[in-house]
Short mmCIF file of C-alpha atoms in Angstrom, two decimals:
data_model
loop_
_atom_site.label_atom_id
_atom_site.label_comp_id
_atom_site.label_asym_id
_atom_site.label_seq_id
_atom_site.Cartn_x
_atom_site.Cartn_y
_atom_site.Cartn_z
CA MET V 1 -3.35 -20.39 13.62
CA THR V 2 -3.37 -17.68 16.21
CA LEU V 3 -0.88 -14.90 15.74
CA ASP V 4 0.56 -13.55 18.95
CA VAL V 5 1.17 -9.88 18.24
CA GLN V 6 3.88 -9.53 20.85
CA THR V 7 5.80 -12.52 19.42
CA LEU V 8 5.59 -10.99 15.97
CA ILE V 9 6.88 -7.68 17.33
CA ASN V 10 9.83 -9.42 19.00
CA GLU V 11 10.65 -11.33 15.82
CA ALA V 12 10.33 -8.22 13.68
CA ALA V 13 12.65 -6.39 16.07
CA HIS V 14 15.23 -9.07 15.27
CA GLY V 15 14.91 -8.24 11.60
CA GLN V 16 12.62 -11.11 10.63
CA ILE V 17 10.82 -9.92 7.54
CA ARG V 18 8.07 -12.52 7.63
CA ALA V 19 7.01 -11.46 11.11
CA ALA V 20 7.14 -7.79 10.11
CA ALA V 21 5.04 -8.52 7.03
CA ARG V 22 2.38 -10.27 9.10
CA LEU V 23 2.34 -7.40 11.55
CA MET V 24 1.72 -5.04 8.68
CA THR V 25 -1.29 -7.10 7.60
CA LEU V 26 -2.68 -6.99 11.12
CA ALA V 27 -2.17 -3.24 11.29
CA GLU V 28 -3.82 -2.76 7.91
CA ASN V 29 -6.86 -4.87 8.77
CA ALA V 30 -7.28 -3.88 12.41
CA GLY V 31 -7.91 -0.30 11.34
CA THR V 32 -4.63 0.56 13.03
CA ARG V 33 -6.11 -0.10 16.44
CA LEU V 34 -3.43 -2.53 17.49
CA PRO V 35 -2.42 -1.18 20.89
CA GLU V 36 0.72 -3.34 21.00
CA LEU V 37 2.11 -1.33 18.12
CA TYR V 38 2.20 1.75 20.26
CA VAL V 39 3.57 0.37 23.50
CA GLY V 40 7.29 0.93 23.95
CA LEU V 41 7.66 3.15 20.90
CA ASP V 42 10.55 4.88 22.59
CA ARG V 43 12.48 1.62 22.57
CA TRP V 44 11.84 0.78 18.94
CA ARG V 45 14.35 1.36 16.17
CA ALA V 46 13.07 4.01 13.78
CA ALA V 47 13.94 4.92 10.21
CA ARG V 48 16.43 7.71 9.83
CA MET V 49 14.67 9.11 6.80
CA VAL V 50 11.19 8.66 5.37
CA VAL V 51 10.87 9.96 1.81
CA GLY V 52 7.51 10.46 0.14
CA VAL V 53 7.69 10.05 -3.64
CA THR V 54 4.62 11.46 -5.30
CA GLY V 55 3.50 12.76 -8.65
CA PRO V 56 0.96 12.13 -11.42
CA PRO V 57 0.65 8.66 -12.94
CA GLY V 58 3.16 8.05 -15.68
CA SER V 59 5.92 10.22 -14.22
CA GLY V 60 8.06 7.13 -13.59
CA LYS V 61 7.96 7.11 -9.79
CA SER V 62 8.42 3.35 -9.44
CA VAL V 63 11.42 3.26 -11.76
CA LEU V 64 12.84 6.24 -9.87
CA VAL V 65 12.42 4.45 -6.53
CA ASP V 66 14.03 1.36 -8.07
CA ARG V 67 17.07 3.44 -9.05
CA LEU V 68 17.25 5.14 -5.66
CA LEU V 69 17.23 1.72 -4.03
CA GLU V 70 20.03 0.60 -6.33
CA ALA V 71 22.11 3.71 -5.63
CA SER V 72 21.56 3.40 -1.88
CA ARG V 73 22.49 -0.29 -1.86
CA THR V 74 25.74 0.52 -3.59
CA LYS V 75 26.55 3.55 -1.46
CA ALA V 76 25.62 2.03 1.90
CA PRO V 77 25.37 -1.77 1.66
CA ASP V 78 24.71 -2.18 5.38
CA ARG V 79 21.55 -0.13 5.30
CA ARG V 80 18.21 -1.88 5.09
CA LEU V 81 15.71 -0.08 2.87
CA GLY V 82 11.94 -0.09 2.82
CA VAL V 83 9.35 0.81 0.19
CA ILE V 84 5.63 1.30 0.76
CA ALA V 85 3.91 1.54 -2.61
CA VAL V 86 0.35 2.85 -2.39
CA ASP V 87 -2.14 2.37 -5.21
CA PRO V 88 -5.83 3.28 -5.37
CA SER V 89 -8.57 0.76 -4.67
CA SER V 90 -11.48 0.58 -7.09
CA PRO V 91 -14.40 2.47 -5.52
CA TYR V 92 -16.78 0.02 -7.20
CA THR V 93 -15.29 -3.37 -6.49
CA GLY V 94 -13.01 -2.61 -3.56
CA GLY V 95 -10.21 -4.48 -5.33
CA ALA V 96 -6.89 -3.10 -6.48
CA PHE V 97 -4.16 -3.76 -9.00
CA LEU V 98 -0.91 -3.26 -7.14
CA GLY V 99 1.68 -3.13 -9.87
CA ASP V 100 4.36 -0.72 -8.62
CA ARG V 101 6.47 -3.60 -7.41
CA ILE V 102 6.97 -4.87 -10.93
CA ARG V 103 9.51 -2.12 -11.57
CA MET V 104 11.52 -3.06 -8.49
CA MET V 105 11.63 -6.82 -8.92
CA ARG V 106 15.41 -6.98 -9.17
CA HIS V 107 15.48 -6.14 -5.46
CA ALA V 108 12.96 -8.87 -4.64
CA THR V 109 15.55 -11.36 -3.42
CA ASP V 110 17.72 -8.79 -1.64
CA PRO V 111 17.20 -9.38 2.11
CA MET V 112 18.10 -5.74 2.73
CA VAL V 113 15.17 -4.39 0.71
CA PHE V 114 11.64 -4.71 2.09
CA ILE V 115 8.90 -3.79 -0.37
CA ARG V 116 5.23 -3.64 0.56
CA SER V 117 2.30 -2.82 -1.71
CA VAL V 118 -0.71 -1.14 -0.12
CA ALA V 119 -4.17 -0.44 -1.51
CA SER V 120 -5.82 2.80 -0.44
CA ARG V 121 -9.07 0.97 0.45
CA GLY V 122 -11.18 4.10 0.04
CA GLN V 123 -9.81 5.62 3.20
CA ALA V 124 -8.57 9.16 3.20
CA GLY V 125 -7.12 10.11 6.56
CA GLY V 126 -7.27 6.48 7.62
CA LEU V 127 -4.75 5.57 4.97
CA ALA V 128 -2.14 7.82 6.48
CA ALA V 129 -2.61 6.24 9.91
CA CYS V 130 -2.19 2.75 8.43
CA VAL V 131 0.92 3.81 6.50
CA GLN V 132 2.28 5.39 9.68
CA SER V 133 1.99 1.99 11.39
CA MET V 134 3.75 0.34 8.47
CA VAL V 135 6.56 2.88 8.62
CA ARG V 136 6.98 2.07 12.31
CA ILE V 137 7.05 -1.66 11.65
CA MET V 138 9.62 -1.27 8.88
CA GLY V 139 11.71 0.88 11.20
CA LEU V 140 11.43 -1.80 13.88
CA ALA V 141 12.62 -4.40 11.36
CA GLY V 142 15.72 -2.31 10.76
CA CYS V 143 14.87 -0.20 7.74
CA SER V 144 17.02 2.90 7.83
CA VAL V 145 15.47 4.66 4.83
CA ILE V 146 11.85 4.21 3.75
CA PHE V 147 10.33 5.39 0.48
CA ILE V 148 6.57 5.89 0.34
CA GLU V 149 5.24 6.01 -3.19
CA THR V 150 1.81 7.48 -3.88
CA VAL V 151 -0.05 8.93 -6.84
CA GLY V 152 -0.21 12.63 -6.08
CA VAL V 153 -3.64 13.79 -7.10
CA GLY V 154 -5.83 13.69 -4.04
CA GLN V 155 -6.42 14.32 -0.40
CA SER V 156 -4.96 11.03 0.77
CA GLU V 157 -1.65 11.99 -0.78
CA VAL V 158 -1.54 15.20 1.20
CA ASP V 159 -2.28 13.14 4.30
CA VAL V 160 0.55 10.75 3.53
CA ALA V 161 2.84 13.77 3.26
CA PHE V 162 2.46 14.04 7.04
CA VAL V 163 4.01 10.63 7.41
CA ALA V 164 7.13 11.49 5.41
CA ASP V 165 10.10 13.59 6.49
CA LEU V 166 10.33 15.03 3.02
CA VAL V 167 8.28 14.81 -0.14
CA VAL V 168 9.70 14.45 -3.63
CA LEU V 169 7.36 15.56 -6.40
CA THR V 170 8.09 13.75 -9.65
CA LEU V 171 7.01 15.14 -13.00
CA ALA V 172 7.76 14.15 -16.57
CA PRO V 173 7.65 16.04 -19.89
CA GLY V 174 4.55 15.50 -21.94
CA GLN V 175 2.26 15.82 -18.95
CA GLY V 176 0.36 18.94 -19.91
CA ASP V 177 -1.36 19.23 -16.57
CA SER V 178 1.86 19.14 -14.54
CA ILE V 179 2.17 22.90 -14.48
CA GLN V 180 -1.43 23.05 -13.30
CA LEU V 181 -0.54 20.60 -10.56
CA LEU V 182 2.25 22.82 -9.43
CA LYS V 183 -0.16 25.65 -9.06
CA SER V 184 -2.39 23.52 -6.88
CA GLY V 185 -1.86 22.38 -3.32
CA LEU V 186 0.66 19.70 -4.21
CA PHE V 187 3.37 22.33 -4.53
CA GLU V 188 3.06 23.24 -0.88
CA ALA V 189 3.44 19.65 0.19
CA ALA V 190 6.65 19.00 -1.77
CA ASP V 191 10.20 19.67 -0.64
CA LEU V 192 12.12 18.50 -3.67
CA PHE V 193 11.21 18.57 -7.35
CA VAL V 194 12.25 16.02 -9.93
CA VAL V 195 11.76 16.11 -13.67
CA ASN V 196 12.14 12.53 -14.83
CA LYS V 197 12.62 11.16 -18.33
CA SER V 198 15.42 13.58 -19.18
CA ASP V 199 16.17 11.19 -22.03
CA GLN V 200 13.01 12.38 -23.80
CA PRO V 201 12.87 15.38 -26.13
CA GLY V 202 11.55 18.54 -24.51
CA ALA V 203 12.77 17.55 -21.06
CA ASP V 204 15.16 20.48 -20.76
CA LEU V 205 12.51 23.00 -21.73
CA PHE V 206 9.97 21.41 -19.43
CA SER V 207 12.45 21.47 -16.59
CA ARG V 208 12.97 25.21 -17.11
CA GLN V 209 9.20 25.79 -17.15
CA VAL V 210 8.87 23.93 -13.87
CA LEU V 211 11.66 25.99 -12.32
CA GLN V 212 10.06 29.24 -13.46
CA THR V 213 6.70 28.22 -12.02
CA LEU V 214 8.36 27.33 -8.72
CA GLN V 215 10.24 30.62 -8.56
CA MET V 216 6.99 32.51 -9.14
CA ARG V 217 5.31 30.58 -6.36
CA GLN V 218 8.20 30.79 -3.92
CA GLY V 219 6.69 33.67 -2.03
CA ALA V 220 6.72 33.08 1.72
CA ALA V 221 8.03 29.51 1.43
CA CYS V 222 11.56 29.29 2.80
CA LYS V 223 12.36 26.26 0.66
CA ARG V 224 14.82 26.95 -2.10
CA PRO V 225 13.31 25.60 -5.26
CA GLY V 226 15.56 23.55 -7.45
CA VAL V 227 14.70 21.00 -10.07
CA HIS V 228 16.54 17.69 -10.35
CA LEU V 229 16.62 16.58 -13.96
CA VAL V 230 16.98 12.80 -14.04
CA SER V 231 16.46 9.81 -16.23
CA ALA V 232 15.41 6.91 -14.04
CA LYS V 233 15.33 4.69 -17.09
CA GLU V 234 18.97 5.39 -17.93
CA GLY V 235 20.08 5.87 -14.34
CA ARG V 236 21.22 9.48 -14.78
CA GLY V 237 21.09 12.12 -12.07
CA ILE V 238 20.24 9.52 -9.44
CA ALA V 239 23.41 9.87 -7.36
CA ASP V 240 22.89 13.64 -7.16
CA LEU V 241 19.28 13.19 -6.11
CA LEU V 242 20.25 10.72 -3.42
CA GLN V 243 22.88 13.13 -2.16
CA SER V 244 20.27 15.91 -1.98
CA LEU V 245 18.05 13.66 0.11
CA GLU V 246 20.94 12.83 2.44
CA ARG V 247 21.87 16.51 2.77
CA SER V 248 18.27 17.32 3.62
CA CYS V 249 18.34 14.66 6.29
CA ALA V 250 21.58 15.92 7.79
CA GLY V 251 20.62 19.59 7.66
CA ASN V 252 17.01 19.52 8.82
CA GLN V 253 16.94 17.31 11.87
CA GLU V 254 15.27 19.92 14.07
CA ALA V 255 12.57 20.65 11.51
CA TRP V 256 12.09 16.93 10.92
CA GLN V 257 11.63 16.20 14.63
CA ARG V 258 9.00 18.95 14.73
CA ARG V 259 7.36 17.43 11.69
CA ARG V 260 7.34 13.99 13.29
CA ARG V 261 5.63 15.41 16.38
CA GLU V 262 3.09 17.08 14.10
CA ALA V 263 2.58 13.72 12.40
CA VAL V 264 1.72 12.13 15.75
CA MET V 265 -0.86 14.84 16.32
CA GLN V 266 -2.33 14.22 12.88
CA GLU V 267 -2.48 10.53 13.59
CA ILE V 268 -4.36 11.11 16.84
CA ARG V 269 -6.78 13.44 15.08
CA SER V 270 -7.48 11.05 12.25
CA LEU V 271 -8.05 8.19 14.69
CA ILE V 272 -10.44 10.39 16.67
CA LEU V 273 -12.41 11.15 13.53
CA GLU V 274 -12.39 7.49 12.52
CA GLU V 275 -13.58 6.42 15.98
CA MET V 276 -16.36 9.02 16.01
CA ARG V 277 -17.43 8.03 12.56
CA ASP V 278 -17.59 4.34 13.50
CA ARG V 279 -19.62 5.10 16.62
CA MET V 280 -22.03 7.33 14.73
CA ILE V 281 -22.50 4.75 12.00
CA ARG V 282 -23.26 2.10 14.60
CA LEU V 283 -25.79 4.39 16.30
CA LEU V 284 -27.35 5.40 13.00
CA ALA V 285 -27.88 1.76 12.17
CA ASP V 286 -30.20 1.51 15.17
CA GLU V 287 -31.81 4.88 14.69
CA ALA V 288 -32.89 5.37 11.12
CA VAL V 289 -33.89 8.86 10.10
CA ALA V 290 -37.64 8.91 10.82
CA ASP V 291 -40.14 9.10 7.96
CA ARG V 292 -41.72 11.93 9.87
CA ASP V 293 -38.54 13.99 9.58
CA ILE V 294 -38.46 13.40 5.84
CA GLN V 295 -42.06 14.54 5.51
CA LEU V 296 -41.29 17.67 7.49
CA VAL V 297 -38.44 18.45 5.10
CA LEU V 298 -40.56 17.82 2.02
CA HIS V 299 -43.31 20.04 3.39
CA GLY V 300 -40.81 22.80 4.04
CA GLU V 301 -41.47 22.74 7.79
CA ARG V 302 -37.93 21.84 8.77
CA THR V 303 -34.60 22.15 7.02
CA ILE V 304 -32.17 19.30 6.43
CA PRO V 305 -29.35 20.92 8.45
CA THR V 306 -31.72 21.40 11.42
CA ILE V 307 -32.74 17.75 11.34
CA ALA V 308 -29.13 16.58 11.00
CA GLU V 309 -27.98 18.73 13.92
CA ALA V 310 -30.84 17.59 16.13
CA LEU V 311 -30.05 13.98 15.26
CA VAL V 312 -26.38 14.42 16.09
CA ASP V 313 -27.24 16.00 19.46
CA ASP V 314 -29.59 13.12 20.11
CA LEU V 315 -27.01 10.48 19.16
CA VAL V 316 -24.28 12.12 21.25
CA ALA V 317 -26.60 12.18 24.27
CA LYS V 318 -27.50 8.52 23.73
CA GLU V 319 -23.83 7.57 23.39
CA ARG V 320 -22.98 9.39 26.62
CA ALA V 321 -25.83 7.62 28.42
CA ARG V 322 -24.70 4.28 27.02
CA ARG V 323 -21.14 4.83 28.19
CA THR V 324 -22.13 5.70 31.74
CA LEU V 325 -24.17 2.51 31.94
CA VAL V 326 -21.28 0.31 30.85
CA MET C 1 -20.01 -12.66 -3.76
CA SER C 2 -16.47 -13.67 -3.02
CA GLY C 3 -14.24 -10.88 -1.83
CA THR C 4 -16.57 -8.11 -2.94
CA PHE C 5 -16.26 -4.90 -1.05
CA THR C 6 -18.56 -2.22 -2.32
CA ALA C 7 -18.09 1.49 -1.90
CA SER C 8 -20.96 1.64 0.58
CA GLN C 9 -19.26 -1.02 2.61
CA ALA C 10 -16.15 1.06 2.53
CA THR C 11 -18.02 3.69 4.48
CA ASP C 12 -19.71 1.24 6.82
CA PRO C 13 -17.19 -0.87 8.69
CA SER C 14 -19.87 -2.93 10.40
CA SER C 15 -21.03 -4.44 7.11
CA GLN C 16 -17.62 -5.63 5.86
CA PRO C 17 -17.52 -9.38 5.43
CA HIS C 18 -13.74 -9.37 5.60
CA PRO C 19 -10.98 -7.05 4.45
CA PRO C 20 -9.92 -7.43 0.81
CA ARG C 21 -7.68 -10.44 0.29
CA ARG C 22 -4.21 -10.02 -1.10
CA ILE C 23 -3.11 -12.38 -3.81
CA LEU C 24 0.10 -12.61 -5.82
CA ILE C 25 -0.17 -13.20 -9.55
CA GLY C 26 2.93 -13.86 -11.60
CA LYS C 27 4.67 -16.03 -14.13
CA VAL C 28 7.63 -18.25 -13.45
CA GLY C 29 9.94 -19.43 -16.13
CA LEU C 30 11.19 -17.98 -19.35
CA ASP C 31 7.85 -17.73 -21.12
CA GLY C 32 7.06 -14.19 -22.22
CA HIS C 33 3.27 -14.39 -22.64
CA ASP C 34 1.47 -12.45 -19.96
CA ARG C 35 -2.03 -12.06 -21.34
CA GLY C 36 -3.42 -14.91 -19.25
CA ALA C 37 -1.86 -13.63 -16.06
CA LYS C 38 -2.98 -10.05 -16.71
CA TYR C 39 -6.50 -11.21 -17.50
CA ILE C 40 -6.77 -13.13 -14.25
CA ALA C 41 -5.28 -10.19 -12.36
CA HIS C 42 -8.06 -7.94 -13.63
CA VAL C 43 -10.78 -10.49 -13.00
CA LEU C 44 -9.60 -10.79 -9.42
CA ARG C 45 -9.40 -7.05 -8.97
CA ASP C 46 -12.94 -6.72 -10.27
CA SER C 47 -14.01 -9.28 -7.67
CA GLY C 48 -12.56 -7.28 -4.82
CA TYR C 49 -9.09 -8.82 -4.47
CA GLU C 50 -5.94 -6.79 -4.06
CA VAL C 51 -3.62 -8.22 -6.69
CA ILE C 52 0.13 -7.94 -6.29
CA TYR C 53 1.14 -8.36 -9.90
CA THR C 54 4.74 -9.40 -10.31
CA GLY C 55 4.90 -9.78 -14.08
CA ILE C 56 6.67 -12.27 -16.26
CA ARG C 57 9.95 -14.18 -16.18
CA ARG C 58 10.17 -14.40 -12.42
CA SER C 59 12.35 -16.86 -10.60
CA PRO C 60 10.86 -19.02 -7.85
CA GLU C 61 13.06 -17.07 -5.42
CA GLN C 62 11.53 -13.76 -6.49
CA ILE C 63 8.00 -15.14 -6.25
CA VAL C 64 8.48 -16.56 -2.76
CA GLU C 65 10.26 -13.52 -1.32
CA THR C 66 7.53 -11.29 -2.72
CA ALA C 67 4.85 -13.53 -1.22
CA VAL C 68 6.55 -13.31 2.18
CA GLN C 69 7.06 -9.53 2.15
CA GLU C 70 3.55 -8.90 0.93
CA ASP C 71 2.08 -11.50 3.29
CA VAL C 72 -0.30 -12.68 0.60
CA SER C 73 -3.21 -15.04 1.21
CA ALA C 74 -2.48 -17.01 -1.96
CA ILE C 75 -0.01 -17.32 -4.80
CA GLY C 76 -1.32 -17.65 -8.34
CA LEU C 77 1.25 -18.81 -10.88
CA SER C 78 0.70 -18.74 -14.60
CA LEU C 79 2.61 -21.42 -16.45
CA LEU C 80 2.64 -21.81 -20.19
CA SER C 81 5.99 -23.50 -20.52
CA GLY C 82 6.65 -27.16 -19.93
CA ALA C 83 9.02 -26.61 -17.03
CA HIS C 84 6.26 -26.54 -14.46
CA LYS C 85 7.43 -29.59 -12.54
CA LEU C 86 10.82 -28.20 -11.61
CA LEU C 87 9.67 -24.61 -11.11
CA VAL C 88 6.67 -25.51 -8.97
CA LYS C 89 8.78 -27.89 -6.87
CA ARG C 90 11.29 -25.10 -6.30
CA VAL C 91 8.51 -22.71 -5.24
CA MET C 92 7.06 -25.25 -2.80
CA ASP C 93 10.51 -26.00 -1.35
CA LEU C 94 11.30 -22.30 -0.90
CA LEU C 95 7.96 -21.66 0.79
CA ARG C 96 8.78 -24.38 3.30
CA GLU C 97 12.25 -22.94 3.84
CA ARG C 98 10.80 -19.51 4.57
CA GLY C 99 8.20 -20.94 6.95
CA ALA C 100 5.44 -19.87 4.58
CA GLU C 101 4.15 -23.27 3.49
CA GLU C 102 0.61 -22.41 4.59
CA ILE C 103 0.22 -19.96 1.68
CA PRO C 104 -1.83 -21.89 -0.92
CA VAL C 105 -0.27 -22.11 -4.36
CA ILE C 106 -2.61 -22.15 -7.33
CA LEU C 107 -1.53 -22.89 -10.88
CA GLY C 108 -3.05 -21.77 -14.11
CA GLY C 109 -2.22 -22.40 -17.75
CA THR C 110 -1.47 -25.23 -20.13
CA ILE C 111 -0.80 -28.01 -17.69
CA PRO C 112 -1.21 -31.59 -18.93
CA PRO C 113 -3.99 -33.34 -16.95
CA GLN C 114 -1.74 -36.34 -16.27
CA ASP C 115 0.51 -34.10 -14.16
CA LEU C 116 -2.27 -33.10 -11.78
CA PRO C 117 -1.76 -35.92 -9.25
CA MET C 118 1.96 -35.18 -9.04
CA LEU C 119 1.32 -31.48 -8.54
CA THR C 120 -1.27 -32.17 -5.85
CA GLU C 121 1.26 -34.36 -4.09
CA MET C 122 3.75 -31.49 -4.19
CA GLY C 123 1.24 -29.50 -2.20
CA VAL C 124 -0.35 -27.37 -4.90
CA ALA C 125 -3.81 -26.28 -3.70
CA ALA C 126 -5.55 -26.04 -7.07
CA VAL C 127 -4.82 -26.25 -10.78
CA PHE C 128 -6.83 -24.35 -13.37
CA THR C 129 -6.11 -25.71 -16.81
CA SER C 130 -6.73 -23.28 -19.64
CA GLY C 131 -10.39 -23.05 -20.44
CA THR C 132 -11.51 -23.10 -16.81
CA SER C 133 -14.33 -20.62 -16.37
CA THR C 134 -13.75 -17.47 -14.33
CA ARG C 135 -16.70 -18.44 -12.16
CA THR C 136 -15.01 -21.73 -11.22
CA ILE C 137 -11.76 -19.94 -10.48
CA LEU C 138 -13.42 -17.34 -8.26
CA ASP C 139 -15.53 -19.89 -6.39
CA THR C 140 -12.59 -22.23 -5.81
CA LEU C 141 -10.45 -19.36 -4.55
CA ASP C 142 -13.18 -18.18 -2.23
CA THR C 143 -13.56 -21.67 -0.75
CA LEU C 144 -9.80 -22.06 -0.38
CA LEU C 145 -9.42 -18.74 1.39
CA THR C 146 -12.46 -18.87 3.63
CA PRO C 147 -11.37 -20.25 6.97
CA SER C 148 -13.40 -23.30 7.94
CA PRO C 149 -15.69 -22.81 10.95
CA LYS C 150 -14.21 -24.01 14.26
CA GLY C 151 -15.26 -27.38 15.46
CA SER C 152 -16.27 -28.62 12.03
#
């Protein structure tokens, strides 16, 4: 069965979830090079707010998103919501266990909630471009608020931060390395800080430790650090958190528009790198590194960087020649 | 090997046989045992599938809506209760209603062999009674999900 991309786009624009879901599969598998997804972007509906929810595994992100969905459905029943839940692919088998959805199953039959699980597929920057396409498709299908859930420990998470308007970092007591995390790059990427599992002993103390660490790091950052203490399990503190998100949306439109333009630039850059990589890999397949070069390296007559550079120059020249012939 | 996607392939797009396939694994009905479903989920993941695991005690409505939103290539249902006839029928009906009847539905669990013809007539693509080897399951899935060559 052939899938006409334009038909799917038209159906998705009318709020048809099945069409939107199929479009997302196409975008995911086509390496985001679906030109139809970029034509007429100015005419597409877009989400009002894209929230990145990140944090170490076990901090309760999925339950938190579930509660935020619930609160949003109650507060604004006419608003369609989207969730993109990203989980890592196994570097050995290429498979993935996508289990975030299990904590949001009560929304599964709600036509106003669109949940999509995504495997990282070993891509770093490429993942962000794919998620960006999915955000666009969800926006087209009428999603007003989109939550992107990722495990915040690596480069791909920082990339996904470019796709979101604001990033919520979720921590929980009992995670000894959380304070270390705060001292690492993840702090810079986050706009809002949540300490989940307030129902557990030590949560108050932990929350104060987090606040202290943030205040020490504040430095040049103009963000005012505050820590939301919540219990996603018991549904406490959720309304306040949602209100904070809404206030951020209302108060930062200019900054968000700038950020969205920056995100477009990032997307172009990552696609450029992906395209170059693909072309180089294709060329390398034809031109294996010569045995002679290896011998030269082993005999100390040439260095590896010199060989690599010469090879790149050679490949670039060949690619240019190939393109002028076409 | 079916659905395998090695790390080296991840870095070399030209050698990918196909992108990882997405499959839903869940349990319908009131039965609370999930070991079988979880086991299959991990076997599939280790064979390169992306498994959308929906857990236990799911209604047919939840299963079908999830399958539609996730645009899965197949639905794998674990059934240990005896209510499979009604539940499976409901799933098949809902899939038709949602225009998603081309998604193959595969059943696993303690299903009496005499019910197989009825289930096949309902449109179920495959049934794996308990004790079926993982090899058989993986091979059958691979065959089911590999599009047949044109003109054959």
